[in-house]
Short mmCIF file of C-alpha atoms in Angstrom, two decimals:
data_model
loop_
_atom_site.label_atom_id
_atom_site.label_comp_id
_atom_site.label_asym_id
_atom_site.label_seq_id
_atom_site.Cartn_x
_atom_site.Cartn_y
_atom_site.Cartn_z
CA UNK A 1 -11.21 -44.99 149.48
CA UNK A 2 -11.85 -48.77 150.30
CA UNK A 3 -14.95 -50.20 148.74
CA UNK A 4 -15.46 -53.57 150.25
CA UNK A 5 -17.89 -56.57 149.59
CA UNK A 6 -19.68 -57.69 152.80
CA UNK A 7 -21.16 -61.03 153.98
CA UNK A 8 -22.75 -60.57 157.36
CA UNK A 9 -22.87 -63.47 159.94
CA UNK A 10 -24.62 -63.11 163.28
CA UNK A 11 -24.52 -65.81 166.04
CA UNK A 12 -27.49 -67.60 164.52
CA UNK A 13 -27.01 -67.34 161.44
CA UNK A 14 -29.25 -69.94 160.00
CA UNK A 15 -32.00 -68.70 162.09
CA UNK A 16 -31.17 -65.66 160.76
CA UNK A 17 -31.23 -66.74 157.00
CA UNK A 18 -35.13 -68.46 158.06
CA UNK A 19 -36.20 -65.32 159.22
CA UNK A 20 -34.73 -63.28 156.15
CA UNK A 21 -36.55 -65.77 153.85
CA UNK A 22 -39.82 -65.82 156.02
CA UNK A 23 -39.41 -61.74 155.78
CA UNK A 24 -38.96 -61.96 152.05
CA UNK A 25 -42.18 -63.57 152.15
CA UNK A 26 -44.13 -61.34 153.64
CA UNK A 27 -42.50 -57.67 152.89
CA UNK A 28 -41.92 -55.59 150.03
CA UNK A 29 -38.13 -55.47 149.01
CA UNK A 30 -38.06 -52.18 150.49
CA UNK A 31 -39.40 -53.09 153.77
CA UNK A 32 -36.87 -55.73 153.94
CA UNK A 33 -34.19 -53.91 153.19
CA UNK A 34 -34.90 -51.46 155.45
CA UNK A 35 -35.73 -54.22 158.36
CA UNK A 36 -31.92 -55.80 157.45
CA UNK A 37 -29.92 -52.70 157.19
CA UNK A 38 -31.15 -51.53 160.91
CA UNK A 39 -30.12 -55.06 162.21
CA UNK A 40 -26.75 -55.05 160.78
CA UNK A 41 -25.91 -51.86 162.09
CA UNK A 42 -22.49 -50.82 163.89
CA UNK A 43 -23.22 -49.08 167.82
CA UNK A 44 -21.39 -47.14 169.36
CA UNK A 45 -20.01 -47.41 172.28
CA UNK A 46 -19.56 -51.43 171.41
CA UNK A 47 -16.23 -52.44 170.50
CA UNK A 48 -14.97 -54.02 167.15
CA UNK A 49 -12.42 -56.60 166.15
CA UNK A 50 -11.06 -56.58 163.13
CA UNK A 51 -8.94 -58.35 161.10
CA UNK A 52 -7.02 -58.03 157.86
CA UNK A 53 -5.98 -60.82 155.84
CA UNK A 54 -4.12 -60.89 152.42
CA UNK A 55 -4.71 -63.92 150.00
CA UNK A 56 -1.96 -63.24 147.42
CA UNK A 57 -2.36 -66.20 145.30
CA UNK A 58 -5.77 -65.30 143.38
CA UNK A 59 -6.03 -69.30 142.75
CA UNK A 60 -6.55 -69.52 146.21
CA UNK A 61 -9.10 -66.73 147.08
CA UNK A 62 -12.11 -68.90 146.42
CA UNK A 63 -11.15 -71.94 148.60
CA UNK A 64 -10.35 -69.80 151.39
CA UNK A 65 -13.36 -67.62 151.00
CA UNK A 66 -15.36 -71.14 151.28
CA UNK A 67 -12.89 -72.54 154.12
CA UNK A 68 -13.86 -69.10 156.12
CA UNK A 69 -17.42 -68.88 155.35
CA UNK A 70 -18.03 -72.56 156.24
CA UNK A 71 -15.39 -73.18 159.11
CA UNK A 72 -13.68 -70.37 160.82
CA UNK A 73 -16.14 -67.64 160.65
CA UNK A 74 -18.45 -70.14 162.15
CA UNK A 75 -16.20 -71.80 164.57
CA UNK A 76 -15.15 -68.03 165.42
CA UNK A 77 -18.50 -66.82 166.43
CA UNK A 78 -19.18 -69.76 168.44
CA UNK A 79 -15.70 -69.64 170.31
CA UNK A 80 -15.77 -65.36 170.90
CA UNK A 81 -19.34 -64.99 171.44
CA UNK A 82 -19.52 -62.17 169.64
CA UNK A 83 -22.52 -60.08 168.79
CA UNK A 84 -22.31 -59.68 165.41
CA UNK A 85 -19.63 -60.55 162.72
CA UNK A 86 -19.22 -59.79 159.01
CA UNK A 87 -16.16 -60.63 156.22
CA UNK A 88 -15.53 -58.14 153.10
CA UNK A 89 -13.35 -58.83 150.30
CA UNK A 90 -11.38 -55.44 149.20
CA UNK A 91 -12.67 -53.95 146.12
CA UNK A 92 -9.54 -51.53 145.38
CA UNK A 93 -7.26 -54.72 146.51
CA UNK A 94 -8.91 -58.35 145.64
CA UNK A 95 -6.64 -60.02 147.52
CA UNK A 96 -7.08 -58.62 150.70
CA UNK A 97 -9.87 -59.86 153.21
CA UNK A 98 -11.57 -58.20 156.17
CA UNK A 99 -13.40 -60.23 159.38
CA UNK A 100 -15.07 -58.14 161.82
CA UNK A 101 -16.65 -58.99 165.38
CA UNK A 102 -18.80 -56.86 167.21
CA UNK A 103 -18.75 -57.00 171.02
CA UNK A 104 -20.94 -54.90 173.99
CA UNK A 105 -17.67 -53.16 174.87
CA UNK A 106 -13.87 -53.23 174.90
CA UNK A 107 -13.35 -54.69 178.50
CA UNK A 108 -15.38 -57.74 176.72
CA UNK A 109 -13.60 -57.72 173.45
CA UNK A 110 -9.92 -57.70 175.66
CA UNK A 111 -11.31 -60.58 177.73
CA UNK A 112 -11.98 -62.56 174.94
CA UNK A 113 -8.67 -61.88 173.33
CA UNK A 114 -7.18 -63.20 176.30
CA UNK A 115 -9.26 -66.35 176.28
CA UNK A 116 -7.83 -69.85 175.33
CA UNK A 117 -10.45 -70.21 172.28
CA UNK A 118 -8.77 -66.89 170.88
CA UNK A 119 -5.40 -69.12 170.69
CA UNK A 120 -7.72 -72.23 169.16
CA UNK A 121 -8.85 -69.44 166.70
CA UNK A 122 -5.29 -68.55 165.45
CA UNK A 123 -4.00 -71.98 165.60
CA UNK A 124 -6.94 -73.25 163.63
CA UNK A 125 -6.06 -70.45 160.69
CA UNK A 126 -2.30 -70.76 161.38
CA UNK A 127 -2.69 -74.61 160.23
CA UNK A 128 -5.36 -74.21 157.40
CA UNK A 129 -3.54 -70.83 156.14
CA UNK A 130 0.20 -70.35 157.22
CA UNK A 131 1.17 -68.37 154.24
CA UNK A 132 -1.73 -65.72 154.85
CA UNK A 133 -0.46 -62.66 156.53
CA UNK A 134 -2.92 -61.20 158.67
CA UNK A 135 -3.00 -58.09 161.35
CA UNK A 136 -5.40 -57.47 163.72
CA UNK A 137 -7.02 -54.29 165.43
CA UNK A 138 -9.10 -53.69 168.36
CA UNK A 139 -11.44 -50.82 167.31
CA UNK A 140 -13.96 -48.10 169.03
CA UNK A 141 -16.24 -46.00 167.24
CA UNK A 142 -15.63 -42.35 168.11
CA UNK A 143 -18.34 -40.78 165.36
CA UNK A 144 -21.75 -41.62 163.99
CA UNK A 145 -23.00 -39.43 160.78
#
């Protein structure tokens, strides 16, 4: 089993961070957590993007965890519109780095994949990054527990 290390990033993020602070002001840490963990949330029916990087050089791992959490998540979310996007960092594999979108369904995740600021997207990495190997998937939910 995977154990991962999230970082969640929605479309407005900084509004989000004001209203997790303004939250934390006002709620019990319970209450908040329970407020946060029912935003973040995966739905079905919506379709996911994922993809998989691997950071080999453990030198580097910091600067690109900065360069993505400052630039190309960022820039990403802005270009795809997507609903909701978070990053993990492997647990059972440090070097290995997960980005996920969230979009209303797959006909919109496809159209975006066709887009022109998908291409931006992977040229932007493919200059910053061009010796991190990266896959990508197109995922559905099937089950909810």
């Amino acid at each position: 089993m995977v154990l991962l290390q999230a970082y969640d990033m929605t479309l407005n993020s900084r509004q989000h961070r004001a209203q997790e602070t303004l939250a934390t002001a006002s709620m019990s840490a319970g209450g908040l957590n329970r407020s946060l963990r029912g935003s973040a949330r995966m739905e079905r029916n919506n379709a996911y993007f994922m993809v998989r990087a691997q950071v080999p050089s453990e030198s580097e791992r910091a600067k690109f965890d900065h360069w993505y959490e400052t630039h190309h998540l960022p820039l990403a979310m802005d270009t795809l519109h997507a609903d909701k996007g978070w990053r993990f960092w492997s647990r059972s594999d440090p070097s290995v780095h997960y980005a996920m979108y969230e979009f209303k369904d797959m006909p919109t995740l496809c159209k975006c994949l066709d887009s022109p600021g998908f291409k931006m997207l992977v040229a932007d990495f493919d200059k910053a990054w061009p010796q991190v190997i990266r896959s990508r998937d197109q995922i559905e939910i099937v089950q909810v527990a």
